[in-house]
CSV table of C-alpha atoms and ligand atoms in Angstrom, one decimal:
chain,number,residue,atom,x,y,z
A,1,UNK,CA,-6.9,75.8,-5.5
A,2,UNK,CA,-5.6,72.9,-3.5
A,3,UNK,CA,-2.7,73.2,-1.1
A,4,UNK,CA,0.4,71.8,-2.7
A,5,UNK,CA,2.8,69.6,-0.8
A,6,UNK,CA,6.6,70.0,-1.0
A,7,UNK,CA,6.9,66.4,-2.4
A,8,UNK,CA,4.8,64.0,-4.4
A,9,UNK,CA,4.1,60.8,-2.3
A,10,UNK,CA,3.1,57.3,-3.4
A,11,UNK,CA,1.1,54.8,-1.3
A,12,UNK,CA,2.0,51.1,-1.6
A,13,UNK,CA,0.2,48.1,-0.3
A,14,UNK,CA,1.7,44.7,0.4
A,15,UNK,CA,-0.3,41.5,0.8
A,16,UNK,CA,1.5,38.2,1.2
A,17,UNK,CA,0.9,35.9,-1.8
A,18,UNK,CA,2.7,32.5,-1.8
A,19,UNK,CA,2.8,32.5,-5.6
A,20,UNK,CA,4.7,35.7,-5.8
A,21,UNK,CA,8.0,37.1,-4.5
A,22,UNK,CA,8.0,39.7,-1.8
A,23,UNK,CA,8.9,42.4,-4.4
A,24,UNK,CA,6.1,41.3,-6.8
A,25,UNK,CA,3.6,41.6,-3.9
A,26,UNK,CA,4.3,45.3,-3.4
A,27,UNK,CA,1.5,47.1,-5.2
A,28,UNK,CA,1.7,50.8,-6.0
A,29,UNK,CA,-1.8,52.3,-5.2
A,30,UNK,CA,-1.6,56.0,-6.1
A,31,UNK,CA,0.4,59.2,-5.8
A,32,UNK,CA,-0.7,62.6,-4.6
A,33,UNK,CA,0.8,66.1,-4.2
A,34,UNK,CA,-1.8,68.2,-2.4
A,35,UNK,CA,-3.1,68.1,1.2
A,36,UNK,CA,-6.7,67.6,-0.1
A,37,UNK,CA,-5.7,64.6,-2.2
A,38,UNK,CA,-3.9,63.1,0.8
A,39,UNK,CA,-7.1,63.3,2.9
A,40,UNK,CA,-9.3,62.0,0.1
A,41,UNK,CA,-7.0,59.0,-0.1
A,42,UNK,CA,-6.7,58.5,3.7
A,43,UNK,CA,-10.4,58.7,4.2
A,44,UNK,CA,-11.1,56.2,1.4
A,45,UNK,CA,-8.8,53.4,2.5
A,46,UNK,CA,-8.9,51.0,5.4
A,47,UNK,CA,-7.0,52.1,8.5
A,48,UNK,CA,-3.9,50.1,9.3
A,49,UNK,CA,-5.6,48.3,12.2
A,50,UNK,CA,-8.3,47.1,9.7
A,51,UNK,CA,-5.8,45.4,7.4
A,52,UNK,CA,-5.4,41.7,7.5
A,53,UNK,CA,-2.4,40.5,9.5
A,54,UNK,CA,0.6,40.1,7.3
A,55,UNK,CA,-0.2,43.2,5.2
A,56,UNK,CA,1.7,46.5,5.0
A,57,UNK,CA,1.1,50.0,3.9
A,58,UNK,CA,4.1,52.0,2.8
A,59,UNK,CA,4.2,55.7,1.8
A,60,UNK,CA,7.3,56.9,0.0
A,61,UNK,CA,8.4,59.9,-1.9
A,62,UNK,CA,7.6,59.4,-5.6
A,63,UNK,CA,10.3,57.5,-7.3
A,64,UNK,CA,11.6,55.6,-4.2
A,65,UNK,CA,10.4,52.0,-4.0
A,66,UNK,CA,9.6,50.8,-0.5
A,67,UNK,CA,12.6,48.3,-0.4
A,68,UNK,CA,16.1,48.1,0.8
A,69,UNK,CA,17.4,47.8,-2.7
A,70,UNK,CA,16.3,51.2,-3.9
A,71,UNK,CA,19.1,53.6,-4.5
A,72,UNK,CA,17.7,56.0,-1.9
A,73,UNK,CA,17.4,53.3,0.7
A,74,UNK,CA,20.5,51.1,0.1
A,75,UNK,CA,22.7,53.1,2.5
A,76,UNK,CA,19.9,53.9,4.9
A,77,UNK,CA,18.0,52.5,7.7
A,78,UNK,CA,14.8,52.9,9.7
A,79,UNK,CA,13.6,54.2,13.0
A,80,UNK,CA,11.6,51.3,14.2
A,81,UNK,CA,8.7,51.4,16.7
A,82,UNK,CA,7.6,48.0,17.9
A,83,UNK,CA,4.1,48.0,19.3
A,84,UNK,CA,2.8,45.4,21.7
A,85,UNK,CA,-0.4,43.6,20.7
A,86,UNK,CA,-2.7,45.8,22.8
A,87,UNK,CA,-1.4,48.9,21.0
A,88,UNK,CA,-3.2,47.9,17.8
A,89,UNK,CA,-6.4,49.1,19.4
A,90,UNK,CA,-5.0,52.2,21.1
A,91,UNK,CA,-2.0,53.5,19.2
A,92,UNK,CA,-1.4,52.0,15.7
A,93,UNK,CA,-3.8,54.2,13.7
A,94,UNK,CA,-2.9,57.3,15.6
A,95,UNK,CA,0.9,56.8,15.2
A,96,UNK,CA,0.6,55.9,11.5
A,97,UNK,CA,-1.5,59.0,10.7
A,98,UNK,CA,0.9,61.2,12.7
A,99,UNK,CA,3.9,59.8,10.8
A,100,UNK,CA,2.2,60.5,7.5
A,101,UNK,CA,1.4,64.0,8.6
A,102,UNK,CA,5.0,64.6,9.7
A,103,UNK,CA,6.2,63.4,6.3
A,104,UNK,CA,3.9,65.3,4.0
A,105,UNK,CA,4.3,68.4,6.3
A,106,UNK,CA,8.1,68.2,6.1
A,107,UNK,CA,8.2,68.3,9.9
A,108,UNK,CA,11.9,67.2,10.0
A,109,UNK,CA,13.1,70.7,9.1
A,110,UNK,CA,16.5,70.7,7.4
A,111,UNK,CA,16.6,66.9,7.5
A,112,UNK,CA,13.3,66.3,5.7
A,113,UNK,CA,15.2,65.6,2.5
A,114,UNK,CA,16.8,62.5,4.2
A,115,UNK,CA,13.3,61.0,4.8
A,116,UNK,CA,12.5,58.4,2.2
A,117,UNK,CA,9.1,57.1,3.5
A,118,UNK,CA,7.5,55.0,6.1
A,119,UNK,CA,6.1,51.5,6.5
A,120,UNK,CA,3.5,50.0,8.8
A,121,UNK,CA,3.6,46.2,9.2
A,122,UNK,CA,0.5,44.6,10.7
A,123,UNK,CA,1.7,41.4,12.4
A,124,UNK,CA,0.3,38.8,14.8
A,125,UNK,CA,3.5,39.1,17.0
A,126,UNK,CA,3.0,42.9,17.3
A,127,UNK,CA,2.7,45.6,14.7
A,128,UNK,CA,5.7,47.7,13.6
A,129,UNK,CA,6.1,51.3,12.3
A,130,UNK,CA,9.2,52.3,10.5
A,131,UNK,CA,10.5,55.6,9.2
A,132,UNK,CA,13.1,55.1,6.5
A,133,UNK,CA,16.0,57.6,6.0
A,134,UNK,CA,18.5,57.6,3.2
A,135,UNK,CA,21.8,57.7,5.0
A,136,UNK,CA,22.5,55.7,8.2
A,137,UNK,CA,26.0,57.4,8.6
A,138,UNK,CA,24.5,60.9,9.0
A,139,UNK,CA,24.1,60.7,12.8
A,140,UNK,CA,22.9,64.3,13.1
A,141,UNK,CA,20.1,63.7,10.6
A,142,UNK,CA,19.1,60.3,12.0
A,143,UNK,CA,19.0,61.6,15.6
A,144,UNK,CA,17.1,64.8,14.7
A,145,UNK,CA,14.5,62.8,12.8
A,146,UNK,CA,14.2,60.3,15.6
A,147,UNK,CA,13.8,63.1,18.2
A,148,UNK,CA,11.1,64.8,16.2
A,149,UNK,CA,9.2,61.6,15.7
A,150,UNK,CA,9.3,60.8,19.4
A,151,UNK,CA,8.1,64.2,20.2
A,152,UNK,CA,5.3,64.2,17.6
A,153,UNK,CA,4.1,60.7,18.5
A,154,UNK,CA,4.4,61.5,22.2
A,155,UNK,CA,6.3,58.2,22.6
A,156,UNK,CA,6.7,57.4,26.3
A,157,UNK,CA,9.5,55.4,27.9
A,158,UNK,CA,7.5,52.2,27.7
A,159,UNK,CA,7.9,52.2,23.9
A,160,UNK,CA,11.6,52.2,22.8
A,161,UNK,CA,12.8,53.4,19.4
A,162,UNK,CA,15.8,51.9,17.7
A,163,UNK,CA,17.4,52.8,14.4
A,164,UNK,CA,18.4,49.8,12.3
A,165,UNK,CA,20.6,49.8,9.2
A,166,UNK,CA,18.9,48.1,6.2
A,167,UNK,CA,22.0,46.2,5.4
A,168,UNK,CA,21.9,44.7,8.8
A,169,UNK,CA,18.2,43.9,8.6
A,170,UNK,CA,18.7,42.3,5.1
A,171,UNK,CA,21.5,40.1,6.4
A,172,UNK,CA,19.7,39.0,9.5
A,173,UNK,CA,16.2,38.0,8.2
A,174,UNK,CA,14.4,36.1,10.8
A,175,UNK,CA,16.5,37.2,13.8
A,176,UNK,CA,16.9,40.4,15.8
A,177,UNK,CA,18.8,43.3,14.1
A,178,UNK,CA,21.0,45.4,16.3
A,179,UNK,CA,20.2,49.0,16.9
A,180,UNK,CA,22.7,51.4,15.5
A,181,UNK,CA,21.1,54.4,17.4
A,182,UNK,CA,18.5,54.3,20.1
A,183,UNK,CA,16.2,57.0,21.6
B,201,LIG,P1,9.0,42.3,7.0
B,201,LIG,O1,7.7,42.2,6.4
B,201,LIG,O2,9.7,43.6,7.1
B,201,LIG,O3,8.9,41.9,8.6
B,201,LIG,O4,10.1,41.2,6.4
B,201,LIG,P2,8.2,40.5,9.3
B,201,LIG,O5,9.4,39.6,9.4
B,201,LIG,O6,7.8,41.0,10.6
B,201,LIG,O7,7.1,40.0,8.4
B,201,LIG,C1,9.7,39.9,6.1
B,201,LIG,C2,10.5,39.5,4.9
B,201,LIG,O8,10.1,40.2,3.8
B,201,LIG,C3,12.0,39.6,5.0
B,201,LIG,O9,12.6,38.6,5.7
B,201,LIG,C4,12.3,39.6,3.5
B,201,LIG,O10,12.3,38.3,3.0
B,201,LIG,C5,11.1,40.4,2.9
B,201,LIG,N1,11.5,41.8,2.8
B,201,LIG,C6,11.1,42.8,3.6
B,201,LIG,N2,11.6,44.0,3.2
B,201,LIG,C7,11.5,45.3,3.8
B,201,LIG,C8,12.3,43.7,2.0
B,201,LIG,C9,13.1,44.5,1.1
B,201,LIG,O11,13.2,45.8,1.3
B,201,LIG,N3,13.6,43.9,0.1
B,201,LIG,C10,13.5,42.6,-0.1
B,201,LIG,N4,14.0,42.0,-1.2
B,201,LIG,N5,12.8,41.8,0.7
B,201,LIG,C11,12.2,42.3,1.8
């Protein structure tokens, strides 16, 4: 028998399409709930660094859409890791895989329930990794999830992590969003 995961997870793929809205361009790929099915999927798809620039992968708990508007995201935010251009070759795929393993392995202990999912944005300006949590007001939970992420990704001082509230991000499209927490 296969090794069951605590949660069922859904992979989403976003590709920009000028004829569609952002929401319509989010495609649900597949869901899985065992370790073996995670690896079959992971080994079958392109790595993040192989995606065309402008594309995203998102992996969320089943039933949560990878958007601010979802009920589980609307009061939440994300730990954001901004990579510089050179890190696409050295860190992007490693960080993304480690984030996925943290999530499916429920590595955030008593706060794992607050994790909604994660997003990787492949962008010419520099790629971004975000871990989305459901309640931006739960400082304990946000900070513990951030600390664990930093530890597991072995984030060094040259890479800073900031937690941004989705409501702030949504209101400030195009400009910099303030960090509500930093690590
Ligand atoms: P992005 O892809 O997160 O980052 O957001 P980028 O600026 O580096 O490409 C780009 C744009 O996508 C935003 O300004 C929004 O128009 C749209 N967008 C992104 N997200 C995460 C959402 C979302 O959750 N909901 C909606 N409605 N639009 C979003």
